[in-house]
Short mmCIF file of C-alpha atoms in Angstrom, two decimals:
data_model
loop_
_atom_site.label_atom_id
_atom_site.label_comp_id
_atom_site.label_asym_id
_atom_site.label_seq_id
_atom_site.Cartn_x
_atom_site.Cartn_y
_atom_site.Cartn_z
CA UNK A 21 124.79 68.17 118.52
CA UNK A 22 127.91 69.35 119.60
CA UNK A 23 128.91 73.18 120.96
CA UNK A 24 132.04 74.23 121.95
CA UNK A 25 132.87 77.27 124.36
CA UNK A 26 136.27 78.98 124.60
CA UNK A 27 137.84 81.76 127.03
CA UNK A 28 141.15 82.06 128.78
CA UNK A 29 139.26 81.16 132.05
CA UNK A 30 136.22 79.97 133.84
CA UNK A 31 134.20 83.18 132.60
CA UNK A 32 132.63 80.53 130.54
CA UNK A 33 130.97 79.16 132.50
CA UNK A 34 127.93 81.20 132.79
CA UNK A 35 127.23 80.55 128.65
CA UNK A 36 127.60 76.49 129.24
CA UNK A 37 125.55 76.14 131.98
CA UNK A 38 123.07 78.27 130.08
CA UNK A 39 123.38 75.92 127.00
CA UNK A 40 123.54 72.89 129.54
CA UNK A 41 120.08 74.12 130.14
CA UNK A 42 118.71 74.77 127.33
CA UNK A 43 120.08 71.47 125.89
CA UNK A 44 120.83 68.84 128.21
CA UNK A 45 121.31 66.80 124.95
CA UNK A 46 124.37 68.75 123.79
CA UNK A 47 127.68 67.17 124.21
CA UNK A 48 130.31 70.41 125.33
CA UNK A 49 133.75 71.00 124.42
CA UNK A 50 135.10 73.71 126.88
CA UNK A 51 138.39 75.32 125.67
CA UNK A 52 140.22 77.06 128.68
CA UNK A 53 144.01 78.58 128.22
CA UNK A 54 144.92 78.06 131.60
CA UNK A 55 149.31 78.44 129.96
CA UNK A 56 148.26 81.97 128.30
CA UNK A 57 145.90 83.61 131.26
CA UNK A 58 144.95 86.27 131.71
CA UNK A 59 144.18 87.51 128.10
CA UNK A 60 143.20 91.21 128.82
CA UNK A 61 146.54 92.53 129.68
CA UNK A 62 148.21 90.99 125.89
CA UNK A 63 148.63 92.62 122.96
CA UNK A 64 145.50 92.29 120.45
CA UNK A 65 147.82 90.42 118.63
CA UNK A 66 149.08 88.03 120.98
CA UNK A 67 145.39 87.56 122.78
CA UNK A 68 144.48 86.73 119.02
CA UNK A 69 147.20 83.92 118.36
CA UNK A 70 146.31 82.57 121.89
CA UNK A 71 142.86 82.45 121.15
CA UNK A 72 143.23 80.93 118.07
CA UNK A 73 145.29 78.28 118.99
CA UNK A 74 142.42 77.67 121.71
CA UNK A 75 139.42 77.65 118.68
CA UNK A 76 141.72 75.13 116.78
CA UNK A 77 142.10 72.70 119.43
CA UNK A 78 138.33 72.69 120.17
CA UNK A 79 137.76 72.61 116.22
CA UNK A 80 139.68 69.53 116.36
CA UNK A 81 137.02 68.01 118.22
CA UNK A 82 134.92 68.79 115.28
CA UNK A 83 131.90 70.42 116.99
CA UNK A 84 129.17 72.17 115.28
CA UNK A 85 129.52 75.52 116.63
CA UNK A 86 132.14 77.59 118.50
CA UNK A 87 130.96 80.02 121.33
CA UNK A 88 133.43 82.74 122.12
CA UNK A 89 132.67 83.10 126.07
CA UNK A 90 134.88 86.04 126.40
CA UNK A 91 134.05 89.79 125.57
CA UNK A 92 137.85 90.65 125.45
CA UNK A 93 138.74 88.13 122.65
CA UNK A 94 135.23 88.84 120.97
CA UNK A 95 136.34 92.45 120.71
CA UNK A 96 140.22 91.09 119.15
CA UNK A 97 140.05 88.06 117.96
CA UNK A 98 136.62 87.40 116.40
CA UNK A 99 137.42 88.09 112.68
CA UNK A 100 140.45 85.90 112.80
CA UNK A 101 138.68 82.85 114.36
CA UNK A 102 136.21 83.50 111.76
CA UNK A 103 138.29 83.88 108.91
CA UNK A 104 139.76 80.63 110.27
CA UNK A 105 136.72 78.35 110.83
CA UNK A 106 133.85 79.40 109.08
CA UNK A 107 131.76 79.03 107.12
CA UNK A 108 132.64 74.81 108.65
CA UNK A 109 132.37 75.98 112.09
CA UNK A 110 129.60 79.01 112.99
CA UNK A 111 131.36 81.23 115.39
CA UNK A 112 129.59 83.26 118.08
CA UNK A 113 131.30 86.09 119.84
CA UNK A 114 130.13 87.63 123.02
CA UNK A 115 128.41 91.47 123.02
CA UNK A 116 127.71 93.79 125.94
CA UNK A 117 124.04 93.55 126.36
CA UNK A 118 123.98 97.44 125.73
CA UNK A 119 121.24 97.14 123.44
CA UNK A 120 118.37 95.58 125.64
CA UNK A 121 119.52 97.60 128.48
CA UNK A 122 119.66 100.65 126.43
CA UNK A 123 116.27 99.82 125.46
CA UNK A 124 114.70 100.18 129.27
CA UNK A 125 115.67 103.50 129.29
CA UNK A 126 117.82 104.03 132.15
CA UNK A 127 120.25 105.50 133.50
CA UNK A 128 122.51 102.48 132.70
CA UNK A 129 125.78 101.30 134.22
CA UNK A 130 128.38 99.53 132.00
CA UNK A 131 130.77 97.03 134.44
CA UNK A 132 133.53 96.03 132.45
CA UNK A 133 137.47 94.92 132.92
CA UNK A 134 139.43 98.43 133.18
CA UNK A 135 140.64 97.32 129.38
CA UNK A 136 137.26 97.15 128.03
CA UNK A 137 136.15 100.18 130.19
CA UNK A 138 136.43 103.60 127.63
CA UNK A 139 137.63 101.51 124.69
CA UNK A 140 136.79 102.68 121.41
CA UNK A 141 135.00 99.40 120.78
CA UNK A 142 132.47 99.78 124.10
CA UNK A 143 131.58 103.41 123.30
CA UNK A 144 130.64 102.63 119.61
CA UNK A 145 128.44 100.19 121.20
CA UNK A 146 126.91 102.61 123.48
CA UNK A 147 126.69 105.45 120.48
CA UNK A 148 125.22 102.97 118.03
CA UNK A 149 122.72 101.14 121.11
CA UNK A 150 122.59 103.87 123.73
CA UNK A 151 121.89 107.17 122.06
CA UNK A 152 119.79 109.74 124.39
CA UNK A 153 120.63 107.38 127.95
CA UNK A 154 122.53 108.57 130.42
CA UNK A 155 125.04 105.45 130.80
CA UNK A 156 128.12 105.30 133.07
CA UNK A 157 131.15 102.86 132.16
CA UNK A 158 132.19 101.62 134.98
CA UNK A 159 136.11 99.75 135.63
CA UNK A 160 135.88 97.02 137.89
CA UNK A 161 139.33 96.96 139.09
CA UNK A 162 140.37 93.07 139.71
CA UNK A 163 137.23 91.61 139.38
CA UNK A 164 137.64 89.08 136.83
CA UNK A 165 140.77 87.89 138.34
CA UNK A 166 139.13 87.64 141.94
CA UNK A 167 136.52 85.57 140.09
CA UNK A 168 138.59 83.42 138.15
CA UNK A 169 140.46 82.21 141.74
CA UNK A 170 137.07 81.92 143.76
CA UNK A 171 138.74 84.47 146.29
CA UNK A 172 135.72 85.66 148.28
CA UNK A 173 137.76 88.32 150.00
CA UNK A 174 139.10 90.10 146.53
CA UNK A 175 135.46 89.84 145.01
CA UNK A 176 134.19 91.68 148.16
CA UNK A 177 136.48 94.08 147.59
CA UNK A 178 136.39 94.56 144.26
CA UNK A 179 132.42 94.54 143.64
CA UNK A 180 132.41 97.38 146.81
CA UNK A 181 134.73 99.74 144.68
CA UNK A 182 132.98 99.59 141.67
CA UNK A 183 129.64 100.29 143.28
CA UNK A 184 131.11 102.97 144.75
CA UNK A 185 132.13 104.31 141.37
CA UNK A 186 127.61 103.39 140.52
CA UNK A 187 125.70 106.41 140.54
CA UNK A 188 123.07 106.13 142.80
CA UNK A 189 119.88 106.29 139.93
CA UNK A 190 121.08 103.71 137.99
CA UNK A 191 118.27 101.09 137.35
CA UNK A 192 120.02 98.97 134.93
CA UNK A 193 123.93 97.12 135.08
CA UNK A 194 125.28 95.46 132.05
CA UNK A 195 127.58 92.94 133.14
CA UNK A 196 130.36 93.44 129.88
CA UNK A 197 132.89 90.54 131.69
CA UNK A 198 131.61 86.88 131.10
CA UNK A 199 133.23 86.36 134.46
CA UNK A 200 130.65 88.94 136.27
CA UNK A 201 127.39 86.96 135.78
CA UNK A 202 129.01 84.11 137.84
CA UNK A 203 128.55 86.77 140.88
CA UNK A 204 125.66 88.48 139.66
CA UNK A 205 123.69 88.55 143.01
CA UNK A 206 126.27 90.16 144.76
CA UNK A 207 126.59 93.31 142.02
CA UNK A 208 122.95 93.06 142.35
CA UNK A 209 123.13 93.59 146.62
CA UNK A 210 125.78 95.71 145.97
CA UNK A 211 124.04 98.22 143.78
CA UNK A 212 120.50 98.27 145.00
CA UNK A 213 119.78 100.81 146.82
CA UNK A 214 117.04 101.48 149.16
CA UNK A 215 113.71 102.57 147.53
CA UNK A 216 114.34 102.36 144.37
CA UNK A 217 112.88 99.84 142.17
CA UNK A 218 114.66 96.63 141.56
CA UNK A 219 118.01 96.93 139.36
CA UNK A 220 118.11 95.13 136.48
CA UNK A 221 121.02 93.28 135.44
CA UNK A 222 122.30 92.49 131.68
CA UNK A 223 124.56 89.28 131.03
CA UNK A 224 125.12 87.91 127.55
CA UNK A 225 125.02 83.94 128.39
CA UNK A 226 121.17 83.70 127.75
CA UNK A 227 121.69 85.55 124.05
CA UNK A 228 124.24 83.79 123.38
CA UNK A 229 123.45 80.69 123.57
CA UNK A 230 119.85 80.79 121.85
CA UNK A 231 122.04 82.35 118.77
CA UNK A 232 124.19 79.27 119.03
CA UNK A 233 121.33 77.20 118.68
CA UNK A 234 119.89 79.48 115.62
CA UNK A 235 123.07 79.51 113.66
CA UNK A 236 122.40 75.53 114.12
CA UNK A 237 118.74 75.36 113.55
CA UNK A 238 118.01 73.95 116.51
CA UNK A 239 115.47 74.51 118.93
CA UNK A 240 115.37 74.78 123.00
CA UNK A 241 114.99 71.49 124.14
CA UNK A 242 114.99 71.63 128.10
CA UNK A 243 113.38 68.61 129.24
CA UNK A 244 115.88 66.24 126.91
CA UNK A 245 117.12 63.52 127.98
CA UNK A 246 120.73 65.08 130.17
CA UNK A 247 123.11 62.64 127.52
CA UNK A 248 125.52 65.29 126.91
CA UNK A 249 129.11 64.68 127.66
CA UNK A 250 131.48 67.02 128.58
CA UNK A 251 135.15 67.18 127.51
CA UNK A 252 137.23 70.04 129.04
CA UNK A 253 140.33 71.52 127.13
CA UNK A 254 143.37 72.96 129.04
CA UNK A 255 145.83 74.72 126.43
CA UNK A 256 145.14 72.13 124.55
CA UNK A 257 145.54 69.24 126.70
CA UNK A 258 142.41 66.97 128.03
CA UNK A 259 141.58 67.58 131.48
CA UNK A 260 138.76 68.47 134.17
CA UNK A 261 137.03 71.53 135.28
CA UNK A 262 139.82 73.73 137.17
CA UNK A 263 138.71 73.60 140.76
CA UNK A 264 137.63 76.99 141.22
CA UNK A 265 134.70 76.55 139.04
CA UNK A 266 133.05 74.62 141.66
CA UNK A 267 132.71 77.97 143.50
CA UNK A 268 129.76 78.72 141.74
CA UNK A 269 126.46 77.09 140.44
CA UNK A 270 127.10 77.11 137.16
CA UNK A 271 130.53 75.16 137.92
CA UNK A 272 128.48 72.42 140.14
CA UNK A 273 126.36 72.30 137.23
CA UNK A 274 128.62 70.96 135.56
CA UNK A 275 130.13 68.98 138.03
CA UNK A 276 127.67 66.27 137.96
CA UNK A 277 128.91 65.55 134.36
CA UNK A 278 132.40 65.89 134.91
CA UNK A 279 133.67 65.33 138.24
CA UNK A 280 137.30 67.35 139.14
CA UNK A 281 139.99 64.82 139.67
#
């Protein structure tokens, strides 16, 4: 079995190390557009013909599934990389996790890029998943890109002012940036405050993945055999892990399979 991820940047991370997991059998194609980053501040039409030309050269490794690590170019580009390589190739975008947060009752805080944040996309979700909880969208000014470069300081920074912007009663944070669940325990520290009951926090890796492996008909398979190779895309061109990813567990992960150069 082979699964392929895509995103501009290392946000995908947190959805391979998930299906690294779940399926240590798996060889991985990770598609990165390290030429066309960031993607959130294009045009939907140029973040679609960049992520397009990103699905096609993982396609061209001819894996069995395509996982769309990226809210942003779920929300523009998912019918065109559909239209493109399905029914061949199943495609699997990434969703806010609105629903199953939705579903604890609340009150619910939505972190998401300041693009995402208001969009007519993200408050159908909350209309159609949300209806009678009190949820706050909250823009997380220069997160992702303090993530993507492993810069301690700017993630700091940038987690503090969008707590700040957290009502206090929130018991539940969906994390709507792939990039956010690779610094989930510091939203978590962050956000928690003192005598209330533990927060709950929202990422999409875990869902996606398992849907990867249902739109394949394949089941979890944790203690397999770790045979799975690893083959990482830059715009295109064969490379290694950028070096950032190592900043975080799900990078080191991945690490042992594919050592940075």
């Amino acid at each position: 079995m082979k699964i392929a991820l895509m995103d501009s940047g290392i946000g995908l991370l947190a959805a391979t190390a998930t299906v690294r997991r779940l399926r240590p059998d798996a060889d991985l194609v990770l598609s990165l557009d390290p030429d066309g980053m960031p993607w959130g501040p294009r045009t939907p039409e140029d973040l679609t013909r960049r992520a397009v030309a990103v699905a096609e050269a993982a396609a061209a490794h001819r894996p069995d599934a395509l996982i769309v690590g990226c809210n942003t170019a779920s929300v523009h580009a998912l019918p065109a990389l559909r239209a493109r390589l399905e029914p061949a190739i199943p495609v699997i975008g990434t969703v806010p996790a609105i629903k199953p947060a939705a579903a604890g009752g609340g009150p619910v805080a939505i972190w998401a890029t300041p693009a995402t944040t208001g969009s007519p996309y993200q408050r159908g979700l909350i209309k159609d998943f949300a209806d009678g909880v009190t949820v706050t969208e909250v823009p997380c000014f220069g997160l992702a890109e303090a993530i993507e470069h492993a810069d301690d300081t700017a993630i700091e920074v940038a987690v503090a002012a969008a707590a700040a912007l957290t009502p206090r009663d929130v018991t539940t944070v969906v994390l709507g940036c792939t990039h956010y669940e690779l610094v989930a325990e510091r939203i978590r520290t962050a956000v928690q405050r003192p005598g209330f009951p533990p927060l709950v926090l929202h990422g999409s890796a875990g869902a996606v993945a398992a849907q990867a492996l249902r739109r394949l008909d394949e089941q979890p398979a944790p203690a397999a055999a770790p045979t799975g190779t690893l083959t990482v895309l830059l715009s295109g061109r064969e490379g290694t892990l950028p070096a950032p990813a190592l900043a975080y567990e799900e990078g080191r992960l991945l690490q042992e399979i594919s050592p940075v150069l």
